[in-house]
Each structure stands twice: as structure tokens, then as C-alpha cells.
Amino acid sequence: TLTWESKPLTEDVSVAGDIVAHLFVATTGTDSDYIAKLIDVYPEEYPQDPKLGGFELMIANDVLRARFRNSFVHPQPMTPNKVTPITIDLHTNNHRFLKGHRIMMQVQSTWFPVIDRNPQTYVPNIFKARASDFQKATERIYHTSRYLTYVEVPVVNP
């Protein structure tokens, strides 16, 4: 899991609209899952409700099976070790990150048991994958001037 986190906010930040993760990825396999999550992190010390100190509230999330990166009707295998752009729509959301909270973004390649395991090998039907189809794979997320991974978050005035 890759995690990016802001410093504690000095003022409220309101988000309203479509949240989209734009990733540049590469895998040593021929299929993979990519999960993106936007999270509201409460302050470590939270006097209003001490049980919530440091709590991570998931605001938006979704998973994209890389085989469907171009089309849900015509899946395609990944080319091993090739940098590939993918877009994960985290859907429309309205949320206010409060002063003192932090904004966190996470990207990961498995969410088992929430989402079934991906064999990391392109097979025609993942639900019929054999044990031998499941392979170890290395996932890379790129963030360079050429391959700029970012999350589009529509910030509005409070």
C-alpha cells in the first residue's frame, strides 16, 4: 500500500464533485487490481470523542481490474513491465475535511477479502482461474514529470 498524507489542515477543505485517480502503473504480470482510497484522518488528540483520535474515515474508494482499463466489454491483458495509464473513478462525493484533520490517499494492488484475489495472470474468466494461474507479481506506481500519477479532487469554497 502506498500512502500520501497532508500535514494537518490549517482550515476546512470542502470537496464536491467527481474524484478521479490518474495512475501510471506497471506490473510484472499480465493482469492486476488497483485500488484507490481517499481518507479523512482525524487528529491524534480528538477531545470531542477520544475514541476517534487518529481515526481514518474512508471518504471515497474503488477498484479497477487492469484488464478493464480500456473497456468493460473487451478486456485486455497488461504488457509486463510496460508503464500504462489507468483511471479509477472514485465517484461523486461531498465532504468537508475539518481544520486539524489530514487528507490521505492510498493506492494498493489487493483488497482481499473485500475484493476477490487477482491471479496476476490474464485468464479469460477470473472466476475459473486455476491454482497454477496465481503468480507473484511486482507492482509499480510512477510519479515523475513524464508519468505523473495524481488524484483529481474538486475543492470548493466553504
GROMACS .gro file of N, CA and C in nm:
model
  474
    1THR      N    1   0.084  -0.118   0.000
    1THR     CA    2   0.000   0.000   0.000
    1THR      C    3   0.089   0.124   0.000
    2LEU      N    4   0.064   0.212  -0.096
    2LEU     CA    5   0.131   0.342  -0.098
    2LEU      C    6   0.040   0.443  -0.031
    3THR      N    7   0.098   0.528   0.051
    3THR     CA    8   0.019   0.626   0.125
    3THR      C    9   0.080   0.764   0.111
    4TRP      N   10  -0.005   0.860   0.076
    4TRP     CA   11   0.033   1.002   0.074
    4TRP      C   12  -0.059   1.071   0.173
    5GLU      N   13  -0.002   1.162   0.251
    5GLU     CA   14  -0.081   1.228   0.355
    5GLU      C   15  -0.039   1.374   0.369
    6SER      N   16  -0.139   1.460   0.382
    6SER     CA   17  -0.111   1.602   0.400
    6SER      C   18  -0.068   1.628   0.544
    7LYS      N   19  -0.018   1.747   0.567
    7LYS     CA   20   0.003   1.794   0.703
    7LYS      C   21  -0.134   1.827   0.761
    8PRO      N   22  -0.146   1.844   0.891
    8PRO     CA   23  -0.276   1.886   0.946
    8PRO      C   24  -0.325   2.014   0.878
    9LEU      N   25  -0.451   2.014   0.840
    9LEU     CA   26  -0.509   2.128   0.768
    9LEU      C   27  -0.517   2.250   0.858
   10THR      N   28  -0.487   2.366   0.803
   10THR     CA   29  -0.495   2.491   0.879
   10THR      C   30  -0.632   2.555   0.865
   11GLU      N   31  -0.714   2.503   0.772
   11GLU     CA   32  -0.853   2.548   0.756
   11GLU      C   33  -0.934   2.434   0.695
   12ASP      N   34  -1.065   2.444   0.703
   12ASP     CA   35  -1.151   2.342   0.643
   12ASP      C   36  -1.128   2.337   0.492
   13VAL      N   37  -1.139   2.216   0.435
   13VAL     CA   38  -1.129   2.195   0.290
   13VAL      C   39  -1.253   2.117   0.248
   14SER      N   40  -1.335   2.179   0.161
   14SER     CA   41  -1.457   2.115   0.113
   14SER      C   42  -1.436   2.057  -0.026
   15VAL      N   43  -1.485   1.936  -0.044
   15VAL     CA   44  -1.475   1.865  -0.171
   15VAL      C   45  -1.617   1.839  -0.220
   16ALA      N   46  -1.644   1.870  -0.346
   16ALA     CA   47  -1.777   1.844  -0.403
   16ALA      C   48  -1.761   1.813  -0.551
   17GLY      N   49  -1.793   1.690  -0.588
   17GLY     CA   50  -1.786   1.651  -0.728
   17GLY      C   51  -1.716   1.519  -0.746
   18ASP      N   52  -1.673   1.495  -0.869
   18ASP     CA   53  -1.614   1.367  -0.908
   18ASP      C   54  -1.467   1.361  -0.869
   19ILE      N   55  -1.430   1.258  -0.796
   19ILE     CA   56  -1.293   1.234  -0.753
   19ILE      C   57  -1.236   1.125  -0.844
   20VAL      N   58  -1.119   1.153  -0.903
   20VAL     CA   59  -1.062   1.059  -1.002
   20VAL      C   60  -0.913   1.041  -0.974
   21ALA      N   61  -0.870   0.915  -0.967
   21ALA     CA   62  -0.727   0.883  -0.953
   21ALA      C   63  -0.671   0.853  -1.092
   22HIS      N   64  -0.564   0.923  -1.127
   22HIS     CA   65  -0.494   0.903  -1.255
   22HIS      C   66  -0.359   0.841  -1.220
   23LEU      N   67  -0.343   0.713  -1.253
   23LEU     CA   68  -0.223   0.640  -1.215
   23LEU      C   69  -0.144   0.597  -1.338
   24PHE      N   70  -0.013   0.596  -1.324
   24PHE     CA   71   0.076   0.533  -1.422
   24PHE      C   72   0.135   0.412  -1.351
   25VAL      N   73   0.106   0.295  -1.404
   25VAL     CA   74   0.139   0.171  -1.335
   25VAL      C   75   0.217   0.078  -1.427
   26ALA      N   76   0.285  -0.018  -1.367
   26ALA     CA   77   0.346  -0.128  -1.440
   26ALA      C   78   0.341  -0.250  -1.349
   27THR      N   79   0.324  -0.365  -1.410
   27THR     CA   80   0.321  -0.491  -1.337
   27THR      C   81   0.409  -0.592  -1.408
   28THR      N   82   0.464  -0.686  -1.334
   28THR     CA   83   0.539  -0.794  -1.397
   28THR      C   84   0.445  -0.903  -1.445
   29GLY      N   85   0.317  -0.893  -1.409
   29GLY     CA   86   0.217  -0.990  -1.454
   29GLY      C   87   0.146  -0.942  -1.579
   30THR      N   88   0.033  -1.006  -1.609
   30THR     CA   89  -0.046  -0.967  -1.726
   30THR      C   90  -0.186  -0.920  -1.685
   31ASP      N   91  -0.211  -0.914  -1.555
   31ASP     CA   92  -0.334  -0.856  -1.501
   31ASP      C   93  -0.306  -0.815  -1.357
   32SER      N   94  -0.381  -0.722  -1.306
   32SER     CA   95  -0.363  -0.676  -1.169
   32SER      C   96  -0.485  -0.595  -1.128
   33ASP      N   97  -0.501  -0.578  -0.999
   33ASP     CA   98  -0.604  -0.489  -0.946
   33ASP      C   99  -0.536  -0.365  -0.891
   34TYR      N  100  -0.604  -0.251  -0.905
   34TYR     CA  101  -0.556  -0.126  -0.845
   34TYR      C  102  -0.671  -0.065  -0.768
   35ILE      N  103  -0.646  -0.035  -0.642
   35ILE     CA  104  -0.746   0.021  -0.552
   35ILE      C  105  -0.699   0.159  -0.511
   36ALA      N  106  -0.788   0.257  -0.517
   36ALA     CA  107  -0.757   0.393  -0.473
   36ALA      C  108  -0.856   0.432  -0.364
   37LYS      N  109  -0.805   0.497  -0.259
   37LYS     CA  110  -0.889   0.535  -0.145
   37LYS      C  111  -0.853   0.677  -0.099
   38LEU      N  112  -0.956   0.760  -0.083
   38LEU     CA  113  -0.939   0.893  -0.025
   38LEU      C  114  -0.991   0.886   0.118
   39ILE      N  115  -0.908   0.933   0.213
   39ILE     CA  116  -0.936   0.911   0.355
   39ILE      C  117  -0.923   1.041   0.434
   40ASP      N  118  -1.015   1.062   0.527
   40ASP     CA  119  -1.011   1.175   0.621
   40ASP      C  120  -0.949   1.122   0.751
   41VAL      N  121  -0.831   1.175   0.787
   41VAL     CA  122  -0.761   1.130   0.907
   41VAL      C  123  -0.785   1.230   1.020
   42TYR      N  124  -0.848   1.183   1.127
   42TYR     CA  125  -0.876   1.267   1.243
   42TYR      C  126  -0.746   1.296   1.319
   43PRO      N  127  -0.740   1.408   1.392
   43PRO     CA  128  -0.622   1.438   1.473
   43PRO      C  129  -0.599   1.328   1.577
   44GLU      N  130  -0.473   1.306   1.612
   44GLU     CA  131  -0.440   1.204   1.714
   44GLU      C  132  -0.511   1.233   1.846
   45GLU      N  133  -0.514   1.359   1.883
   45GLU     CA  134  -0.586   1.402   2.003
   45GLU      C  135  -0.718   1.461   1.958
   46TYR      N  136  -0.828   1.398   1.992
   46TYR     CA  137  -0.960   1.441   1.948
   46TYR      C  138  -1.053   1.450   2.070
   47PRO      N  139  -1.048   1.563   2.143
   47PRO     CA  140  -1.121   1.576   2.268
   47PRO      C  141  -1.272   1.555   2.257
   48GLN      N  142  -1.332   1.589   2.138
   48GLN     CA  143  -1.477   1.573   2.121
   48GLN      C  144  -1.519   1.427   2.141
   49ASP      N  145  -1.433   1.334   2.101
   49ASP     CA  146  -1.459   1.191   2.116
   49ASP      C  147  -1.324   1.119   2.111
   50PRO      N  148  -1.260   1.101   2.228
   50PRO     CA  149  -1.124   1.045   2.232
   50PRO      C  150  -1.109   0.913   2.156
   51LYS      N  151  -1.216   0.835   2.142
   51LYS     CA  152  -1.208   0.709   2.068
   51LYS      C  153  -1.176   0.733   1.919
   52LEU      N  154  -1.204   0.852   1.869
   52LEU     CA  155  -1.181   0.883   1.728
   52LEU      C  156  -1.042   0.942   1.701
   53GLY      N  157  -0.960   0.955   1.803
   53GLY     CA  158  -0.825   1.008   1.784
   53GLY      C  159  -0.748   0.922   1.684
   54GLY      N  160  -0.702   0.983   1.574
   54GLY     CA  161  -0.627   0.913   1.471
   54GLY      C  162  -0.713   0.828   1.378
   55PHE      N  163  -0.845   0.834   1.395
   55PHE     CA  164  -0.935   0.752   1.311
   55PHE      C  165  -0.921   0.787   1.165
   56GLU      N  166  -0.925   0.686   1.078
   56GLU     CA  167  -0.916   0.706   0.933
   56GLU      C  168  -1.052   0.674   0.871
   57LEU      N  169  -1.122   0.779   0.828
   57LEU     CA  170  -1.256   0.767   0.770
   57LEU      C  171  -1.245   0.763   0.618
   58MET      N  172  -1.279   0.649   0.559
   58MET     CA  173  -1.273   0.638   0.413
   58MET      C  174  -1.386   0.720   0.352
   59ILE      N  175  -1.351   0.813   0.264
   59ILE     CA  176  -1.446   0.904   0.201
   59ILE      C  177  -1.487   0.854   0.064
   60ALA      N  178  -1.391   0.805  -0.013
   60ALA     CA  179  -1.417   0.758  -0.148
   60ALA      C  180  -1.320   0.645  -0.179
   61ASN      N  181  -1.367   0.547  -0.257
   61ASN     CA  182  -1.281   0.434  -0.291
   61ASN      C  183  -1.338   0.360  -0.411
   62ASP      N  184  -1.251   0.290  -0.480
   62ASP     CA  185  -1.295   0.197  -0.584
   62ASP      C  186  -1.177   0.114  -0.628
   63VAL      N  187  -1.210   0.007  -0.699
   63VAL     CA  188  -1.110  -0.086  -0.751
   63VAL      C  189  -1.125  -0.093  -0.902
   64LEU      N  190  -1.012  -0.105  -0.971
   64LEU     CA  191  -1.014  -0.127  -1.115
   64LEU      C  192  -0.928  -0.248  -1.145
   65ARG      N  193  -0.989  -0.348  -1.202
   65ARG     CA  194  -0.914  -0.463  -1.252
   65ARG      C  195  -0.851  -0.417  -1.382
   66ALA      N  196  -0.718  -0.423  -1.391
   66ALA     CA  197  -0.645  -0.362  -1.503
   66ALA      C  198  -0.691  -0.413  -1.639
   67ARG      N  199  -0.740  -0.535  -1.646
   67ARG     CA  200  -0.790  -0.588  -1.774
   67ARG      C  201  -0.902  -0.503  -1.831
   68PHE      N  202  -0.971  -0.426  -1.745
   68PHE     CA  203  -1.083  -0.342  -1.789
   68PHE      C  204  -1.044  -0.194  -1.800
   69ARG      N  205  -0.917  -0.163  -1.807
   69ARG     CA  206  -0.871  -0.024  -1.808
   69ARG      C  207  -0.918   0.053  -1.931
   70ASN      N  208  -0.940  -0.017  -2.044
   70ASN     CA  209  -0.983   0.049  -2.167
   70ASN      C  210  -1.129   0.023  -2.201
   71SER      N  211  -1.182  -0.089  -2.152
   71SER     CA  212  -1.320  -0.127  -2.185
   71SER      C  213  -1.368  -0.236  -2.090
   72PHE      N  214  -1.491  -0.221  -2.044
   72PHE     CA  215  -1.550  -0.327  -1.962
   72PHE      C  216  -1.605  -0.439  -2.048
   73VAL      N  217  -1.621  -0.414  -2.178
   73VAL     CA  218  -1.676  -0.514  -2.271
   73VAL      C  219  -1.564  -0.598  -2.333
   74HIS      N  220  -1.449  -0.535  -2.359
   74HIS     CA  221  -1.338  -0.604  -2.426
   74HIS      C  222  -1.213  -0.598  -2.337
   75PRO      N  223  -1.202  -0.688  -2.239
   75PRO     CA  224  -1.084  -0.686  -2.152
   75PRO      C  225  -0.956  -0.717  -2.230
   76GLN      N  226  -0.844  -0.663  -2.180
   76GLN     CA  227  -0.714  -0.683  -2.244
   76GLN      C  228  -0.608  -0.712  -2.138
   77PRO      N  229  -0.515  -0.801  -2.169
   77PRO     CA  230  -0.406  -0.824  -2.074
   77PRO      C  231  -0.313  -0.704  -2.068
   78MET      N  232  -0.242  -0.692  -1.960
   78MET     CA  233  -0.137  -0.591  -1.946
   78MET      C  234  -0.012  -0.644  -2.015
   79THR      N  235   0.072  -0.555  -2.062
   79THR     CA  236   0.203  -0.593  -2.113
   79THR      C  237   0.300  -0.584  -1.996
   80PRO      N  238   0.363  -0.696  -1.958
   80PRO     CA  239   0.452  -0.693  -1.842
   80PRO      C  240   0.558  -0.582  -1.851
   81ASN      N  241   0.576  -0.512  -1.741
   81ASN     CA  242   0.678  -0.408  -1.722
   81ASN      C  243   0.660  -0.285  -1.811
   82LYS      N  244   0.545  -0.270  -1.875
   82LYS     CA  245   0.518  -0.152  -1.956
   82LYS      C  246   0.440  -0.050  -1.874
   83VAL      N  247   0.488   0.073  -1.869
   83VAL     CA  248   0.416   0.179  -1.797
   83VAL      C  249   0.285   0.205  -1.870
   84THR      N  250   0.176   0.197  -1.794
   84THR     CA  251   0.041   0.204  -1.851
   84THR      C  252  -0.044   0.301  -1.771
   85PRO      N  253  -0.110   0.395  -1.836
   85PRO     CA  254  -0.201   0.485  -1.763
   85PRO      C  255  -0.333   0.413  -1.733
   86ILE      N  256  -0.382   0.432  -1.611
   86ILE     CA  257  -0.515   0.384  -1.576
   86ILE      C  258  -0.587   0.494  -1.499
   87THR      N  259  -0.718   0.493  -1.508
   87THR     CA  260  -0.800   0.592  -1.439
   87THR      C  261  -0.899   0.519  -1.351
   88ILE      N  262  -0.905   0.558  -1.225
   88ILE     CA  263  -1.001   0.499  -1.131
   88ILE      C  264  -1.099   0.607  -1.089
   89ASP      N  265  -1.225   0.590  -1.126
   89ASP     CA  266  -1.329   0.685  -1.088
   89ASP      C  267  -1.374   0.654  -0.946
   90LEU      N  268  -1.349   0.747  -0.854
   90LEU     CA  269  -1.390   0.729  -0.715
   90LEU      C  270  -1.529   0.788  -0.692
   91HIS      N  271  -1.592   0.830  -0.798
   91HIS     CA  272  -1.731   0.875  -0.798
   91HIS      C  273  -1.749   1.012  -0.733
   92THR      N  274  -1.869   1.061  -0.743
   92THR     CA  275  -1.903   1.192  -0.689
   92THR      C  276  -1.913   1.184  -0.537
   93ASN      N  277  -1.861   1.287  -0.473
   93ASN     CA  278  -1.863   1.290  -0.328
   93ASN      C  279  -1.870   1.434  -0.280
   94ASN      N  280  -1.931   1.452  -0.166
   94ASN     CA  281  -1.934   1.581  -0.097
   94ASN      C  282  -1.883   1.557   0.045
   95HIS      N  283  -1.775   1.624   0.080
   95HIS     CA  284  -1.719   1.603   0.214
   95HIS      C  285  -1.640   1.727   0.254
   96ARG      N  286  -1.640   1.754   0.383
   96ARG     CA  287  -1.558   1.863   0.436
   96ARG      C  288  -1.453   1.803   0.529
   97PHE      N  289  -1.326   1.823   0.491
   97PHE     CA  290  -1.214   1.785   0.577
   97PHE      C  291  -1.195   1.902   0.674
   98LEU      N  292  -1.208   1.877   0.801
   98LEU     CA  293  -1.204   1.984   0.900
   98LEU      C  294  -1.062   2.025   0.936
   99LYS      N  295  -1.050   2.149   0.978
   99LYS     CA  296  -0.923   2.203   1.026
   99LYS      C  297  -0.865   2.106   1.129
  100GLY      N  298  -0.736   2.079   1.117
  100GLY     CA  299  -0.669   1.987   1.209
  100GLY      C  300  -0.666   1.843   1.158
  101HIS      N  301  -0.756   1.809   1.066
  101HIS     CA  302  -0.755   1.675   1.006
  101HIS      C  303  -0.648   1.671   0.897
  102ARG      N  304  -0.619   1.553   0.847
  102ARG     CA  305  -0.526   1.535   0.736
  102ARG      C  306  -0.599   1.464   0.622
  103ILE      N  307  -0.556   1.490   0.501
  103ILE     CA  308  -0.610   1.422   0.383
  103ILE      C  309  -0.510   1.314   0.344
  104MET      N  310  -0.561   1.191   0.331
  104MET     CA  311  -0.476   1.077   0.297
  104MET      C  312  -0.526   1.013   0.168
  105MET      N  313  -0.433   0.971   0.085
  105MET     CA  314  -0.464   0.894  -0.035
  105MET      C  315  -0.385   0.766  -0.029
  106GLN      N  316  -0.451   0.654  -0.057
  106GLN     CA  317  -0.383   0.526  -0.061
  106GLN      C  318  -0.410   0.457  -0.194
  107VAL      N  319  -0.307   0.389  -0.244
  107VAL     CA  320  -0.318   0.305  -0.364
  107VAL      C  321  -0.259   0.170  -0.327
  108GLN      N  322  -0.333   0.065  -0.361
  108GLN     CA  323  -0.285  -0.069  -0.332
  108GLN      C  324  -0.327  -0.163  -0.443
  109SER      N  325  -0.271  -0.285  -0.442
  109SER     CA  326  -0.300  -0.376  -0.552
  109SER      C  327  -0.381  -0.497  -0.510
  110THR      N  328  -0.424  -0.502  -0.387
  110THR     CA  329  -0.517  -0.606  -0.344
  110THR      C  330  -0.603  -0.549  -0.234
  111TRP      N  331  -0.724  -0.601  -0.226
  111TRP     CA  332  -0.816  -0.560  -0.120
  111TRP      C  333  -0.888  -0.683  -0.068
  112PHE      N  334  -0.818  -0.796  -0.077
  112PHE     CA  335  -0.874  -0.922  -0.029
  112PHE      C  336  -0.889  -0.915   0.122
  113PRO      N  337  -1.001  -0.953   0.177
  113PRO     CA  338  -1.113  -1.028   0.121
  113PRO      C  339  -1.229  -0.942   0.071
  114VAL      N  340  -1.214  -0.810   0.069
  114VAL     CA  341  -1.323  -0.725   0.019
  114VAL      C  342  -1.346  -0.753  -0.130
  115ILE      N  343  -1.240  -0.766  -0.206
  115ILE     CA  344  -1.245  -0.799  -0.349
  115ILE      C  345  -1.171  -0.931  -0.367
  116ASP      N  346  -1.224  -1.019  -0.452
  116ASP     CA  347  -1.159  -1.148  -0.474
  116ASP      C  348  -1.016  -1.129  -0.524
  117ARG      N  349  -0.933  -1.231  -0.504
  117ARG     CA  350  -0.792  -1.223  -0.543
  117ARG      C  351  -0.778  -1.225  -0.695
  118ASN      N  352  -0.684  -1.146  -0.745
  118ASN     CA  353  -0.650  -1.145  -0.886
  118ASN      C  354  -0.531  -1.239  -0.903
  119PRO      N  355  -0.534  -1.330  -1.001
  119PRO     CA  356  -0.420  -1.421  -1.015
  119PRO      C  357  -0.293  -1.356  -1.068
  120GLN      N  358  -0.299  -1.229  -1.109
  120GLN     CA  359  -0.187  -1.155  -1.169
  120GLN      C  360  -0.151  -1.210  -1.306
  121THR      N  361  -0.230  -1.304  -1.354
  121THR     CA  362  -0.215  -1.364  -1.486
  121THR      C  363  -0.347  -1.344  -1.559
  122TYR      N  364  -0.341  -1.293  -1.680
  122TYR     CA  365  -0.463  -1.275  -1.757
  122TYR      C  366  -0.520  -1.412  -1.794
  123VAL      N  367  -0.642  -1.436  -1.752
  123VAL     CA  368  -0.716  -1.557  -1.788
  123VAL      C  369  -0.851  -1.511  -1.842
  124PRO      N  370  -0.913  -1.587  -1.932
  124PRO     CA  371  -1.040  -1.543  -1.991
  124PRO      C  372  -1.150  -1.516  -1.888
  125ASN      N  373  -1.156  -1.597  -1.784
  125ASN     CA  374  -1.257  -1.581  -1.680
  125ASN      C  375  -1.190  -1.598  -1.545
  126ILE      N  376  -1.176  -1.489  -1.472
  126ILE     CA  377  -1.103  -1.493  -1.345
  126ILE      C  378  -1.169  -1.586  -1.243
  127PHE      N  379  -1.299  -1.608  -1.256
  127PHE     CA  380  -1.369  -1.696  -1.162
  127PHE      C  381  -1.340  -1.843  -1.189
  128LYS      N  382  -1.278  -1.871  -1.304
  128LYS     CA  383  -1.239  -2.008  -1.337
  128LYS      C  384  -1.087  -2.025  -1.333
  129ALA      N  385  -1.017  -1.932  -1.271
  129ALA     CA  386  -0.871  -1.940  -1.262
  129ALA      C  387  -0.831  -2.062  -1.179
  130ARG      N  388  -0.731  -2.132  -1.228
  130ARG     CA  389  -0.677  -2.249  -1.157
  130ARG      C  390  -0.569  -2.203  -1.059
  131ALA      N  391  -0.536  -2.286  -0.965
  131ALA     CA  392  -0.432  -2.253  -0.868
  131ALA      C  393  -0.302  -2.217  -0.939
  132SER      N  394  -0.271  -2.284  -1.050
  132SER     CA  395  -0.147  -2.257  -1.123
  132SER      C  396  -0.147  -2.121  -1.193
  133ASP      N  397  -0.266  -2.059  -1.210
  133ASP     CA  398  -0.274  -1.926  -1.272
  133ASP      C  399  -0.228  -1.815  -1.177
  134PHE      N  400  -0.232  -1.842  -1.048
  134PHE     CA  401  -0.196  -1.741  -0.949
  134PHE      C  402  -0.045  -1.731  -0.939
  135GLN      N  403   0.007  -1.611  -0.972
  135GLN     CA  404   0.151  -1.587  -0.975
  135GLN      C  405   0.185  -1.464  -0.893
  136LYS      N  406   0.305  -1.463  -0.839
  136LYS     CA  407   0.357  -1.345  -0.771
  136LYS      C  408   0.388  -1.239  -0.876
  137ALA      N  409   0.357  -1.114  -0.846
  137ALA     CA  410   0.387  -1.004  -0.938
  137ALA      C  411   0.436  -0.884  -0.859
  138THR      N  412   0.517  -0.803  -0.924
  138THR     CA  413   0.565  -0.677  -0.865
  138THR      C  414   0.487  -0.563  -0.930
  139GLU      N  415   0.432  -0.476  -0.848
  139GLU     CA  416   0.355  -0.361  -0.896
  139GLU      C  417   0.436  -0.234  -0.874
  140ARG      N  418   0.429  -0.145  -0.971
  140ARG     CA  419   0.496  -0.016  -0.959
  140ARG      C  420   0.396   0.095  -0.993
  141ILE      N  421   0.403   0.202  -0.915
  141ILE     CA  422   0.326   0.323  -0.941
  141ILE      C  423   0.429   0.432  -0.970
  142TYR      N  424   0.414   0.501  -1.082
  142TYR     CA  425   0.510   0.602  -1.124
  142TYR      C  426   0.460   0.742  -1.091
  143HIS      N  427   0.554   0.827  -1.050
  143HIS     CA  428   0.524   0.968  -1.025
  143HIS      C  429   0.647   1.048  -1.064
  144THR      N  430   0.655   1.079  -1.192
  144THR     CA  431   0.767   1.155  -1.247
  144THR      C  432   0.710   1.265  -1.336
  145SER      N  433   0.796   1.348  -1.391
  145SER     CA  434   0.746   1.453  -1.481
  145SER      C  435   0.685   1.392  -1.607
  146ARG      N  436   0.733   1.276  -1.648
  146ARG     CA  437   0.678   1.209  -1.767
  146ARG      C  438   0.553   1.127  -1.734
  147TYR      N  439   0.555   1.059  -1.620
  147TYR     CA  440   0.443   0.974  -1.577
  147TYR      C  441   0.390   1.029  -1.445
  148LEU      N  442   0.302   1.126  -1.455
  148LEU     CA  443   0.255   1.199  -1.337
  148LEU      C  444   0.129   1.135  -1.280
  149THR      N  445   0.145   1.056  -1.177
  149THR     CA  446   0.032   1.000  -1.103
  149THR      C  447  -0.025   1.110  -1.014
  150TYR      N  448  -0.158   1.125  -1.017
  150TYR     CA  449  -0.221   1.226  -0.931
  150TYR      C  450  -0.367   1.191  -0.909
  151VAL      N  451  -0.426   1.260  -0.812
  151VAL     CA  452  -0.568   1.243  -0.782
  151VAL      C  453  -0.637   1.376  -0.805
  152GLU      N  454  -0.743   1.373  -0.882
  152GLU     CA  455  -0.821   1.492  -0.911
  152GLU      C  456  -0.931   1.503  -0.805
  153VAL      N  457  -0.919   1.608  -0.722
  153VAL     CA  458  -1.014   1.631  -0.612
  153VAL      C  459  -1.073   1.770  -0.628
  154PRO      N  460  -1.204   1.780  -0.655
  154PRO     CA  461  -1.265   1.912  -0.677
  154PRO      C  462  -1.289   1.985  -0.544
  155VAL      N  463  -1.202   2.082  -0.515
  155VAL     CA  464  -1.212   2.160  -0.392
  155VAL      C  465  -1.302   2.281  -0.420
  156VAL      N  466  -1.394   2.308  -0.330
  156VAL     CA  467  -1.485   2.422  -0.344
  156VAL      C  468  -1.468   2.514  -0.226
  157ASN      N  469  -1.513   2.638  -0.242
  157ASN     CA  470  -1.509   2.733  -0.130
  157ASN      C  471  -1.612   2.691  -0.026
  158PRO      N  472  -1.574   2.697   0.102
  158PRO     CA  473  -1.671   2.659   0.208
  158PRO      C  474  -1.790   2.753   0.215
   0.00000   0.00000   0.00000
